[in-house]
PDB file of C-alpha atoms in Angstrom:
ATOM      1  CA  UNK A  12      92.447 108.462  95.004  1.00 41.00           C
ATOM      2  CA  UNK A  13      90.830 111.560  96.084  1.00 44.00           C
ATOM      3  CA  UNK A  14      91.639 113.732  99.574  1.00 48.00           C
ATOM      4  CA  UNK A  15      87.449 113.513 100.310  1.00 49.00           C
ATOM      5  CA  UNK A  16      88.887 114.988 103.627  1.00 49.00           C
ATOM      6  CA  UNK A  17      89.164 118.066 101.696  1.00 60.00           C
ATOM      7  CA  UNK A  18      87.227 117.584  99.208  1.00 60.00           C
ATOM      8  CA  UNK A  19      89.492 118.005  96.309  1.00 66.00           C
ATOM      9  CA  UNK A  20      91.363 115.243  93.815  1.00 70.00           C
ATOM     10  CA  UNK A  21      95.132 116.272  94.118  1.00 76.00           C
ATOM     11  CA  UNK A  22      97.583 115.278  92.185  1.00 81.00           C
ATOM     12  CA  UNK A  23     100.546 114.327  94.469  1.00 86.00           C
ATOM     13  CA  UNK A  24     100.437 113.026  98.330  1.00 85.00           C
ATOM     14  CA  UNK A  25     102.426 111.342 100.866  1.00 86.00           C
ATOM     15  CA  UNK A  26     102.773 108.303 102.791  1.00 85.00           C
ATOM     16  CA  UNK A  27     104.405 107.992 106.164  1.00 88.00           C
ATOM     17  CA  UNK A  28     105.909 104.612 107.369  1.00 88.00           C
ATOM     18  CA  UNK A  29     107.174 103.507 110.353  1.00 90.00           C
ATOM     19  CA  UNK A  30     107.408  99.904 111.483  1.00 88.00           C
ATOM     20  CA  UNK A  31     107.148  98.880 115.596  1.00 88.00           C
ATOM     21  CA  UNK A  32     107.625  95.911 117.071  1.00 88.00           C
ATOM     22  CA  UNK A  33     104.791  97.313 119.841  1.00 87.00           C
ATOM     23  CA  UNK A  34     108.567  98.217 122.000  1.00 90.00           C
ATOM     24  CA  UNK A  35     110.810  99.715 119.412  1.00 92.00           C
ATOM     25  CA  UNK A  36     109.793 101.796 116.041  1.00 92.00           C
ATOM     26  CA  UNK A  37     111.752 101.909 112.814  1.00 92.00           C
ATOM     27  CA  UNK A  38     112.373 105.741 111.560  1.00 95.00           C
ATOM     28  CA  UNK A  39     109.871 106.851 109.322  1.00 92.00           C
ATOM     29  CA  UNK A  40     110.173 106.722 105.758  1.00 92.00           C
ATOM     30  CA  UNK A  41     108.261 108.906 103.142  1.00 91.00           C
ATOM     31  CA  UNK A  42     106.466 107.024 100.075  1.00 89.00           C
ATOM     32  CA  UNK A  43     105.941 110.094  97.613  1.00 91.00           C
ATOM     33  CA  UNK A  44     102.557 109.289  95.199  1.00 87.00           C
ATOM     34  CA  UNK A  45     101.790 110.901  91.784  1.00 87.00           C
ATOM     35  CA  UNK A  46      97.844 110.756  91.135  1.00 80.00           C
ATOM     36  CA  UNK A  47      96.948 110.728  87.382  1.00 76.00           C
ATOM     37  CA  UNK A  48      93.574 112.597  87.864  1.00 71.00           C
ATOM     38  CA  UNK A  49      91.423 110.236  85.303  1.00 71.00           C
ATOM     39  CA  UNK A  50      88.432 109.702  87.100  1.00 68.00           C
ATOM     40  CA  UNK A  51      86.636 109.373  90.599  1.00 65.00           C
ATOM     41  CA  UNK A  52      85.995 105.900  91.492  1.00 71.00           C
ATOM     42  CA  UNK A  53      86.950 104.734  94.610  1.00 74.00           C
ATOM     43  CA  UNK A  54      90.462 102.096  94.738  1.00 75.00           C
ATOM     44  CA  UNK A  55      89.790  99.003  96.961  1.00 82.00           C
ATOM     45  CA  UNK A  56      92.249  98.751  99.374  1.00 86.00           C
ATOM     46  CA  UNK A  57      93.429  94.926 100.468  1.00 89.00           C
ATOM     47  CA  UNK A  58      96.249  94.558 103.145  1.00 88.00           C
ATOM     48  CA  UNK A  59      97.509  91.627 105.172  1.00 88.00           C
ATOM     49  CA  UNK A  60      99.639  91.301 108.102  1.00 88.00           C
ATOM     50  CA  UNK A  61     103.386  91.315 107.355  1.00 86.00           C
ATOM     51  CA  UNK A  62     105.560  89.857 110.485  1.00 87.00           C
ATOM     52  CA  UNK A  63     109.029  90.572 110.755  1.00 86.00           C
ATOM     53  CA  UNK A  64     111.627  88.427 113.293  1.00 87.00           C
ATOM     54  CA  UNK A  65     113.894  91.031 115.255  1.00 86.00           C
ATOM     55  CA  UNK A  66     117.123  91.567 113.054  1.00 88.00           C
ATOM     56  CA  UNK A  67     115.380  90.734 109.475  1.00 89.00           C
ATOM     57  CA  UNK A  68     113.507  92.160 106.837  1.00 89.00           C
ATOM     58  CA  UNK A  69     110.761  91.490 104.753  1.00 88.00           C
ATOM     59  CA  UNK A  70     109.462  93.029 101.388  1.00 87.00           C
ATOM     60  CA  UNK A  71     106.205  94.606 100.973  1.00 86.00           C
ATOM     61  CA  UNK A  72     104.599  92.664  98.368  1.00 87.00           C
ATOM     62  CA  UNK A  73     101.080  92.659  96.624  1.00 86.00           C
ATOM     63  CA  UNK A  74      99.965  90.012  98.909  1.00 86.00           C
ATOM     64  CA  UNK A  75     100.454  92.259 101.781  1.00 88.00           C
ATOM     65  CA  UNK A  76      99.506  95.520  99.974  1.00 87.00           C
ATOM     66  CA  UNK A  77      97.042  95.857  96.910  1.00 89.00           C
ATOM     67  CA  UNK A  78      95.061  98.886  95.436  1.00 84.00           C
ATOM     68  CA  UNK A  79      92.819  98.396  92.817  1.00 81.00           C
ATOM     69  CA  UNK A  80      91.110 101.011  90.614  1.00 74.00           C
ATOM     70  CA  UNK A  81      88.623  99.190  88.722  1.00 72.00           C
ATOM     71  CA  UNK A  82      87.878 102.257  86.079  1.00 68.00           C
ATOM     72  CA  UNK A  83      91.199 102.840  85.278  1.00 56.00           C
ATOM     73  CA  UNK A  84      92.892 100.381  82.522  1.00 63.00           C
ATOM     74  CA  UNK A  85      96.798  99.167  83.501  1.00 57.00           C
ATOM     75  CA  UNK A  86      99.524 100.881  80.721  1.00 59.00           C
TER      76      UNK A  86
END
């Protein structure tokens, strides 16, 4: 990934989560990201709904949330 808000390729960032129900909203929870800085292609970026019934919980899975980098080989 690259920050082309700033114009540089850094080498950690941050998500912030927080799940609604369009009344009530979960805390928010911090996904921490290492970037391995191989190259600059852009990932493709694939998401899906994921609905939740009050009370459960569901797992965020590849079919709901999938990056790609196409120039960079799996380990």
């Amino acid at each position: 990934m690259q920050g082309g808000h700033k114009g540089l390729e850094p080498e950690r960032d941050t998500v912030h989560i927080r799940i609604t129900d369009g009344h009530l909203s979960s805390k928010v929870h911090v996904v921490n990201i290492t970037i391995k800085p191989i190259n600059d292609e852009s990932p493709h970026i694939f998401t899906d709904s994921l609905f939740v019934k009050q009370g459960g919980y569901a797992k965020i899975t590849n079919s709901t949330l999938f990056i790609v980098d196409t120039d960079t080989k799996p380990e």
